[in-house]
Tab-separated table of C-alpha atoms in Angstrom:
chain	number	residue	atom	x	y	z
A	6	MET	CA	-34.278	-70.776	44.979
A	7	ILE	CA	-32.441	-70.837	41.083
A	8	ILE	CA	-30.769	-74.291	40.043
A	9	VAL	CA	-28.541	-73.654	37.409
A	10	SER	CA	-26.452	-76.403	35.742
A	11	ALA	CA	-24.362	-76.572	32.409
A	12	LYS	CA	-21.772	-78.235	30.711
A	13	ILE	CA	-18.922	-76.520	29.284
A	14	ILE	CA	-16.301	-78.051	26.067
A	15	PHE	CA	-13.235	-77.705	25.622
A	16	VAL	CA	-10.770	-78.905	22.483
A	17	SER	CA	-8.743	-80.030	24.840
A	18	GLN	CA	-8.273	-81.401	28.279
A	19	SER	CA	-4.853	-79.026	29.033
A	20	ASP	CA	-6.882	-76.023	27.994
A	21	ARG	CA	-10.565	-77.498	30.439
A	22	ASP	CA	-7.512	-77.693	33.191
A	23	ARG	CA	-6.279	-75.007	32.985
A	24	ALA	CA	-9.663	-72.702	32.607
A	25	VAL	CA	-10.450	-74.915	35.680
A	26	GLU	CA	-7.407	-73.629	37.366
A	27	LEU	CA	-7.925	-69.896	36.685
A	28	SER	CA	-11.257	-69.845	38.077
A	29	THR	CA	-11.094	-71.365	40.956
A	30	PRO	CA	-9.867	-68.018	42.898
A	31	ILE	CA	-13.062	-66.293	40.484
A	32	GLN	CA	-15.655	-69.529	41.920
A	33	GLN	CA	-14.703	-68.500	45.747
A	34	ALA	CA	-15.179	-64.645	45.875
A	35	THR	CA	-18.212	-65.493	43.909
A	36	ARG	CA	-19.300	-67.713	47.002
A	37	ASP	CA	-18.023	-65.223	49.314
A	38	GLU	CA	-18.694	-61.835	47.709
A	39	GLU	CA	-22.052	-62.782	46.129
A	40	ALA	CA	-25.286	-62.025	48.614
A	41	GLY	CA	-27.582	-64.855	47.310
A	42	CYS	CA	-24.947	-67.390	46.556
A	43	HIS	CA	-25.142	-70.814	48.195
A	44	ALA	CA	-23.580	-72.864	45.287
A	45	TYR	CA	-20.859	-71.940	42.980
A	46	CYS	CA	-18.843	-74.654	41.383
A	47	PHE	CA	-17.085	-75.565	38.223
A	48	SER	CA	-15.365	-78.869	37.673
A	49	ALA	CA	-13.322	-80.609	35.461
A	50	ASP	CA	-16.050	-83.874	34.480
A	51	PRO	CA	-14.202	-86.972	35.454
A	52	CYS	CA	-15.777	-88.903	32.762
A	53	ASP	CA	-14.991	-86.268	30.100
A	54	PRO	CA	-11.237	-85.404	29.654
A	55	VAL	CA	-12.903	-81.683	28.129
A	56	GLY	CA	-15.736	-80.971	29.890
A	57	VAL	CA	-16.750	-78.574	33.241
A	58	GLN	CA	-19.920	-79.920	35.318
A	59	VAL	CA	-21.023	-75.653	36.053
A	60	TYR	CA	-23.413	-75.795	38.948
A	61	GLU	CA	-25.186	-72.511	40.662
A	62	LEU	CA	-26.997	-72.187	43.378
A	63	TRP	CA	-28.692	-68.415	43.910
A	64	GLU	CA	-31.112	-67.748	46.127
A	65	ASP	CA	-34.257	-66.296	43.745
A	66	SER	CA	-33.531	-64.071	40.490
A	67	GLU	CA	-32.253	-60.981	42.045
A	68	SER	CA	-29.201	-62.721	43.160
A	69	LEU	CA	-28.566	-64.445	40.269
A	70	VAL	CA	-29.518	-60.610	38.141
A	71	ALA	CA	-26.842	-59.175	40.269
A	72	HIS	CA	-24.267	-61.069	39.616
A	73	PHE	CA	-24.506	-60.506	35.929
A	74	GLU	CA	-23.659	-56.887	36.925
A	75	HIS	CA	-20.895	-58.182	39.237
A	76	LYS	CA	-16.674	-58.149	38.843
A	77	ASN	CA	-17.129	-61.547	39.208
A	78	TYR	CA	-19.381	-62.491	36.000
A	79	THR	CA	-17.350	-60.660	34.462
A	80	ALA	CA	-13.513	-62.501	35.740
A	81	MET	CA	-15.400	-65.555	34.784
A	82	LEU	CA	-16.124	-64.840	31.572
A	83	GLU	CA	-12.362	-63.308	30.365
A	84	ALA	CA	-10.862	-67.188	32.136
A	85	PHE	CA	-12.595	-69.156	30.163
């Protein structure tokens, strides 16, 4: 298993909230469509009004590498 954990900081709370809103369908698509994805969550940090906590859980390095080449990854970059 590979765990990805990160934090993304936005300029404002409204920017953060919009990014979470736009990325929700992409998060679901990643979970549903990508082999080896056990968790994929970008969520608003309840203690930081401009922060997003990122948590991903991948079966193995092959599935994570495949994610970087998937349309969902590109869509997430565009959303953020």
